[in-house]
CSV table of C-alpha atoms in Angstrom, one decimal:
chain,number,residue,atom,x,y,z
A,707,MET,CA,-6.9,26.5,-28.6
A,708,LYS,CA,-7.8,27.7,-25.2
A,709,PRO,CA,-9.4,25.2,-22.8
A,710,TYR,CA,-13.1,25.7,-22.3
A,711,ARG,CA,-14.2,26.3,-18.7
A,712,LEU,CA,-17.0,28.8,-19.1
A,713,LEU,CA,-19.8,26.5,-17.7
A,714,GLU,CA,-17.9,26.6,-14.3
A,715,THR,CA,-17.1,30.3,-14.6
A,716,SER,CA,-20.7,31.2,-15.3
A,717,ARG,CA,-21.9,29.8,-12.0
A,718,LYS,CA,-20.5,32.7,-9.9
A,719,TYR,CA,-22.5,35.1,-12.1
A,720,THR,CA,-25.8,33.1,-12.3
A,721,GLU,CA,-26.1,31.1,-9.0
A,722,TYR,CA,-27.9,33.0,-6.2
A,723,ASP,CA,-29.3,31.5,-3.1
A,724,MET,CA,-32.7,33.2,-3.2
A,725,ILE,CA,-33.3,32.3,-6.8
A,726,GLN,CA,-32.2,28.7,-6.3
A,727,LYS,CA,-34.5,28.3,-3.3
A,728,HIS,CA,-37.7,29.6,-4.7
A,729,THR,CA,-37.6,29.1,-8.5
A,730,GLY,CA,-35.9,27.2,-11.2
A,731,VAL,CA,-33.7,28.9,-13.9
A,732,PRO,CA,-32.9,27.6,-17.4
A,733,GLU,CA,-29.7,25.8,-18.1
A,734,PHE,CA,-26.7,27.8,-19.2
A,735,PRO,CA,-26.6,27.5,-23.1
A,736,ASP,CA,-23.4,25.5,-22.9
A,737,THR,CA,-23.3,24.1,-26.5
A,738,ARG,CA,-23.7,27.4,-28.2
A,739,VAL,CA,-21.3,29.2,-25.8
A,740,HIS,CA,-18.7,26.4,-26.3
A,741,LEU,CA,-19.1,26.7,-30.1
A,742,LEU,CA,-18.6,30.5,-30.0
A,743,HIS,CA,-15.6,30.1,-27.7
A,744,ALA,CA,-14.0,27.6,-30.2
A,745,PHE,CA,-14.4,30.0,-33.1
A,746,LEU,CA,-13.4,33.2,-31.3
A,747,ASN,CA,-10.2,31.5,-30.1
A,748,MET,CA,-9.1,30.3,-33.5
A,749,THR,CA,-7.6,33.7,-34.2
A,750,ASP,CA,-4.6,35.2,-32.5
A,751,HIS,CA,-5.9,38.5,-31.1
A,752,ASP,CA,-3.6,41.4,-30.2
A,753,GLU,CA,-3.1,41.9,-26.5
A,754,SER,CA,-5.6,44.8,-26.2
A,755,VAL,CA,-8.5,42.5,-27.2
A,756,SER,CA,-7.2,39.1,-26.2
A,757,HIS,CA,-9.8,39.0,-23.4
A,758,ARG,CA,-12.7,38.7,-25.9
A,759,GLY,CA,-12.2,35.0,-26.5
A,760,GLU,CA,-13.4,34.3,-22.9
A,761,LEU,CA,-15.5,37.4,-22.2
A,762,PHE,CA,-17.8,37.4,-25.2
A,763,PRO,CA,-18.9,33.8,-24.9
A,764,LEU,CA,-19.5,34.1,-21.2
A,765,VAL,CA,-21.5,37.3,-21.7
A,766,ALA,CA,-23.6,35.7,-24.5
A,767,GLY,CA,-24.4,32.8,-22.2
A,768,ILE,CA,-25.5,35.1,-19.4
A,769,VAL,CA,-27.7,37.2,-21.7
A,770,GLN,CA,-29.3,34.1,-23.1
A,771,MET,CA,-30.1,32.9,-19.6
A,772,ALA,CA,-31.7,36.2,-18.8
A,773,MET,CA,-34.0,36.0,-21.8
A,774,ASP,CA,-34.8,32.3,-21.2
A,775,THR,CA,-35.6,33.1,-17.6
A,776,HIS,CA,-38.1,35.7,-18.6
A,777,ASP,CA,-39.7,33.2,-21.0
A,778,MET,CA,-40.4,30.9,-18.0
A,779,ILE,CA,-42.8,33.5,-16.5
A,780,ASP,CA,-46.4,32.3,-16.5
A,781,THR,CA,-48.4,35.2,-17.8
A,782,LEU,CA,-51.7,33.3,-17.8
A,783,ALA,CA,-52.0,32.6,-14.1
A,784,VAL,CA,-54.1,35.3,-12.4
A,785,HIS,CA,-54.9,33.6,-9.1
A,786,GLN,CA,-51.8,31.8,-7.7
A,787,GLU,CA,-50.8,30.4,-4.4
A,788,GLU,CA,-48.2,32.4,-2.5
A,789,GLU,CA,-45.3,30.1,-3.4
A,790,ALA,CA,-46.2,30.1,-7.1
A,791,MET,CA,-46.6,33.9,-7.1
A,792,ARG,CA,-43.2,34.2,-5.4
A,793,SER,CA,-41.6,32.0,-8.0
A,794,ARG,CA,-43.2,34.0,-10.8
A,795,GLN,CA,-41.9,37.3,-9.3
A,796,LEU,CA,-38.4,35.8,-8.9
A,797,ASN,CA,-38.3,34.7,-12.5
A,798,VAL,CA,-38.8,38.4,-13.4
A,799,LEU,CA,-36.1,39.5,-11.0
A,800,ALA,CA,-33.7,36.7,-11.9
A,801,GLY,CA,-33.9,37.6,-15.6
A,802,ASP,CA,-33.1,41.2,-14.7
A,803,PHE,CA,-30.4,40.1,-12.4
A,804,PHE,CA,-28.6,38.1,-15.1
A,805,SER,CA,-29.0,41.1,-17.5
A,806,SER,CA,-27.3,43.3,-15.0
A,807,ARG,CA,-24.3,41.0,-14.8
A,808,PHE,CA,-23.6,41.2,-18.5
A,809,TYR,CA,-23.7,45.1,-18.4
A,810,GLU,CA,-21.2,44.9,-15.4
A,811,LEU,CA,-18.8,42.5,-17.1
A,812,LEU,CA,-18.7,44.4,-20.4
A,813,ALA,CA,-18.4,47.8,-18.7
A,814,LYS,CA,-15.5,46.7,-16.6
A,815,ALA,CA,-13.7,45.4,-19.7
A,816,GLY,CA,-14.3,48.7,-21.6
A,817,GLU,CA,-16.5,46.9,-24.2
A,818,ILE,CA,-19.1,49.6,-24.5
A,819,GLU,CA,-19.8,48.9,-28.2
A,820,MET,CA,-20.7,45.3,-27.3
A,821,ILE,CA,-23.3,46.5,-24.7
A,822,SER,CA,-25.0,48.4,-27.5
A,823,LEU,CA,-24.8,45.4,-29.9
A,824,LEU,CA,-26.2,43.0,-27.4
A,825,SER,CA,-29.0,45.4,-26.4
A,826,ALA,CA,-30.0,45.6,-30.1
A,827,ALA,CA,-29.9,41.8,-30.4
A,828,ILE,CA,-32.2,41.5,-27.4
A,829,CYS,CA,-34.7,43.9,-28.9
A,830,GLU,CA,-34.6,41.9,-32.2
A,831,THR,CA,-35.0,38.6,-30.4
A,832,ASN,CA,-38.1,40.0,-28.5
A,833,ARG,CA,-39.5,41.2,-31.8
A,834,LEU,CA,-39.1,37.7,-33.3
A,835,LYS,CA,-40.8,36.3,-30.2
A,836,MET,CA,-43.8,38.6,-30.6
A,837,ASN,CA,-44.1,37.6,-34.3
A,838,LEU,CA,-43.9,33.9,-33.3
A,839,TYR,CA,-46.7,34.5,-30.7
A,840,HIS,CA,-48.8,35.8,-33.5
A,841,ASP,CA,-47.8,33.0,-35.9
A,842,VAL,CA,-48.7,30.1,-33.6
A,843,GLN,CA,-52.3,31.3,-33.6
A,844,SER,CA,-52.5,30.5,-37.2
A,845,LYS,CA,-54.5,27.4,-38.2
A,846,HIS,CA,-51.8,26.6,-40.8
A,847,PHE,CA,-48.7,26.9,-38.5
A,848,THR,CA,-46.7,23.7,-39.0
A,849,ALA,CA,-44.3,21.7,-36.9
A,850,ASP,CA,-41.5,22.5,-39.4
A,851,GLN,CA,-42.2,26.2,-39.1
A,852,TYR,CA,-42.1,25.8,-35.3
A,853,VAL,CA,-38.6,24.3,-35.4
A,854,GLN,CA,-37.4,26.9,-37.9
A,855,SER,CA,-38.7,29.8,-35.8
A,856,LEU,CA,-37.1,28.5,-32.6
A,857,THR,CA,-33.8,27.9,-34.4
A,858,GLN,CA,-33.8,31.5,-35.4
A,859,LEU,CA,-34.5,32.6,-31.9
A,860,LYS,CA,-31.6,30.6,-30.5
A,861,MET,CA,-29.2,31.9,-33.1
A,862,GLU,CA,-30.1,35.6,-32.9
A,863,LEU,CA,-28.0,36.6,-30.0
A,864,PHE,CA,-24.9,34.6,-31.0
A,865,ILE,CA,-24.9,35.5,-34.7
A,866,LEU,CA,-23.9,39.1,-33.8
A,867,PHE,CA,-20.4,37.9,-32.9
A,868,THR,CA,-19.7,37.0,-36.5
A,869,PRO,CA,-17.6,40.1,-37.2
A,870,TYR,CA,-15.2,39.0,-34.4
A,871,ILE,CA,-14.6,35.6,-36.0
A,872,SER,CA,-11.9,35.0,-38.6
A,873,THR,CA,-13.3,35.6,-42.1
A,874,GLU,CA,-11.7,32.3,-43.1
A,875,VAL,CA,-14.2,30.4,-41.0
A,876,SER,CA,-17.1,32.8,-40.6
A,877,SER,CA,-19.3,30.9,-43.1
A,878,LEU,CA,-18.6,27.7,-41.3
A,879,TRP,CA,-19.4,29.4,-38.0
A,880,GLN,CA,-22.8,30.5,-39.2
A,881,ALA,CA,-23.7,27.2,-40.7
A,882,LEU,CA,-22.7,25.3,-37.5
A,883,LEU,CA,-24.5,27.8,-35.3
A,884,THR,CA,-27.7,27.0,-37.4
A,885,ASP,CA,-27.1,23.3,-37.1
A,886,PHE,CA,-26.4,23.3,-33.3
A,887,SER,CA,-29.4,25.6,-32.6
A,888,ARG,CA,-31.6,23.2,-34.6
A,889,ALA,CA,-30.1,20.2,-32.9
A,890,GLU,CA,-30.8,21.8,-29.5
A,891,ILE,CA,-34.5,22.4,-30.4
A,892,LEU,CA,-35.0,18.8,-31.7
A,893,ALA,CA,-33.3,17.3,-28.6
A,894,ASN,CA,-35.5,19.4,-26.3
A,895,GLU,CA,-38.6,18.2,-28.2
A,896,LEU,CA,-37.5,14.6,-27.9
A,897,THR,CA,-37.2,14.8,-24.1
A,898,ARG,CA,-40.5,16.6,-23.5
A,899,LEU,CA,-43.1,14.7,-25.4
A,900,HIS,CA,-46.4,13.5,-23.8
A,901,GLY,CA,-48.2,16.9,-24.0
A,902,GLU,CA,-45.7,19.1,-22.2
A,903,GLN,CA,-45.8,22.6,-23.8
A,904,GLY,CA,-43.3,25.4,-24.0
A,905,PRO,CA,-44.0,29.1,-24.4
A,906,PHE,CA,-44.8,28.6,-28.0
A,907,GLY,CA,-46.3,25.1,-27.9
A,908,SER,CA,-44.4,22.1,-29.0
A,909,PHE,CA,-43.4,20.2,-32.1
A,910,ALA,CA,-45.7,17.3,-31.1
A,911,LEU,CA,-48.6,19.7,-30.8
A,912,TYR,CA,-48.2,21.1,-34.3
A,913,GLN,CA,-47.5,17.7,-35.8
A,914,VAL,CA,-50.8,16.4,-34.5
A,915,LEU,CA,-52.7,19.6,-35.4
A,916,GLU,CA,-51.6,19.1,-39.1
A,917,HIS,CA,-53.6,15.8,-39.2
A,918,VAL,CA,-56.6,16.1,-36.9
A,919,GLN,CA,-60.1,17.5,-37.5
A,920,ALA,CA,-61.1,21.1,-36.5
A,921,GLN,CA,-63.0,20.0,-33.4
A,922,THR,CA,-60.1,18.0,-32.1
A,923,LYS,CA,-57.8,21.0,-32.7
A,924,GLU,CA,-59.9,23.1,-30.4
A,925,HIS,CA,-59.7,20.4,-27.8
A,926,LEU,CA,-55.9,20.1,-28.1
A,927,VAL,CA,-55.3,23.8,-27.8
A,928,SER,CA,-57.7,24.5,-24.9
A,929,ASP,CA,-57.7,21.3,-22.8
A,930,HIS,CA,-55.3,19.1,-21.0
A,931,VAL,CA,-54.2,16.1,-23.0
A,932,THR,CA,-53.5,12.8,-21.1
A,933,VAL,CA,-50.2,10.9,-21.5
A,934,GLN,CA,-52.1,8.0,-23.0
A,935,GLN,CA,-53.5,10.3,-25.7
A,936,TRP,CA,-50.1,11.6,-26.5
A,937,ASN,CA,-48.6,8.1,-26.7
A,938,GLU,CA,-51.3,7.1,-29.1
A,939,TRP,CA,-50.7,10.2,-31.3
A,940,ASP,CA,-46.9,9.5,-31.1
A,941,GLN,CA,-47.5,6.1,-32.5
A,942,THR,CA,-50.0,7.2,-35.1
A,943,TYR,CA,-48.1,10.2,-36.4
A,944,GLN,CA,-44.5,8.9,-35.7
A,945,ILE,CA,-43.6,12.1,-33.8
A,946,THR,CA,-40.6,10.6,-32.0
A,947,ALA,CA,-39.3,8.8,-35.1
A,948,HIS,CA,-39.6,12.0,-37.1
A,949,LEU,CA,-37.7,14.0,-34.4
A,950,ARG,CA,-35.0,11.4,-34.2
A,951,SER,CA,-34.6,11.3,-37.9
A,952,GLU,CA,-34.3,15.1,-38.1
A,953,LEU,CA,-31.7,15.2,-35.3
A,954,SER,CA,-29.7,12.4,-36.9
A,955,SER,CA,-29.7,14.4,-40.2
A,956,VAL,CA,-28.5,17.6,-38.5
A,957,LEU,CA,-25.7,15.7,-36.8
A,958,SER,CA,-24.6,14.2,-40.1
A,959,ASN,CA,-24.5,17.8,-41.6
A,960,ILE,CA,-22.3,18.9,-38.8
A,961,SER,CA,-19.9,16.0,-39.3
A,962,GLN,CA,-19.7,16.7,-43.1
A,963,ARG,CA,-19.1,20.4,-42.7
A,964,LEU,CA,-16.2,19.8,-40.3
A,965,GLU,CA,-14.7,17.2,-42.6
A,966,GLN,CA,-14.7,19.6,-45.5
A,967,ALA,CA,-13.4,22.5,-43.4
A,968,GLY,CA,-9.9,21.0,-42.9
A,969,HIS,CA,-9.3,22.5,-39.4
A,970,ALA,CA,-8.3,19.4,-37.3
A,971,GLU,CA,-8.2,21.2,-34.0
A,972,LEU,CA,-11.6,22.8,-34.5
A,973,GLN,CA,-13.0,19.6,-35.8
A,974,THR,CA,-12.0,17.8,-32.6
A,975,GLU,CA,-13.3,20.6,-30.4
A,976,VAL,CA,-16.7,20.9,-32.1
A,977,LEU,CA,-17.4,17.2,-32.7
A,978,GLN,CA,-17.4,16.6,-28.9
A,979,LEU,CA,-20.3,18.9,-28.7
A,980,THR,CA,-22.4,16.4,-30.6
A,981,ASP,CA,-21.9,13.6,-28.1
A,982,LEU,CA,-25.0,14.4,-26.0
A,983,TYR,CA,-27.2,14.5,-29.1
A,984,GLN,CA,-25.7,11.3,-30.6
A,985,ALA,CA,-26.4,9.6,-27.3
A,986,LEU,CA,-30.0,10.8,-27.4
A,987,VAL,CA,-30.5,9.4,-30.9
A,988,LEU,CA,-28.9,6.1,-29.9
A,989,ASN,CA,-31.1,5.8,-26.8
A,990,GLN,CA,-34.2,6.5,-28.8
A,991,GLU,CA,-33.3,3.8,-31.3
A,992,GLN,CA,-32.9,1.2,-28.6
């Protein structure tokens, strides 16, 4: 199996002085990219398409960064200080900049069909996001629905590469992509408790909303919640414990799938991707 170096490779396509200086950008989706790289490189490709094992995962990572960068844009802020406004504008431009790089890379490689497929996947992802924006307004939207919806969003771009993966392991690929996408969501939620919200809220928010009275719901949605309040809710509703348990369960699923698969090299490659999540579970248990 080819060695994985795409995190380093990606930097020459995603690091830009103006962006670095004035705004932050999301992390390269290294785990999902690494997983895709492992599966694409299980098959011996003929010489004419051998480049795909490196190109497709790199491009997928760049496109995901472009979409994640656009998600960082604060659409609610009308009156902003100059620096904040510049950061917002650069988030728009950075997302477009990353998108242009994926067109460039695929066009140079002659992979015109993949440009069309990725464009369709971007449209579908944005459609799912619009649906999710609508769903989170529902009084009955739950924490589990939140995790399931974000898992689908994280998978959407990467699942389109399934036809390029050996049919022998395509089912395993799809199952592990689901598992790792879910693990990424749960890990992110564990590291940003205490009221911090993402574009679609947070697991903690919906977990609390399932238990509180209507008046408190209005307060949670519209007002700033203190760290002390979130700590109290965390203790009352066992938010951290629930997330930790869910993450541990997903990691167990990954391990079991790989044991059943019988591909020793793939098992070694993929299991190392769980190290970060295993450490998070262990740290939370201490």
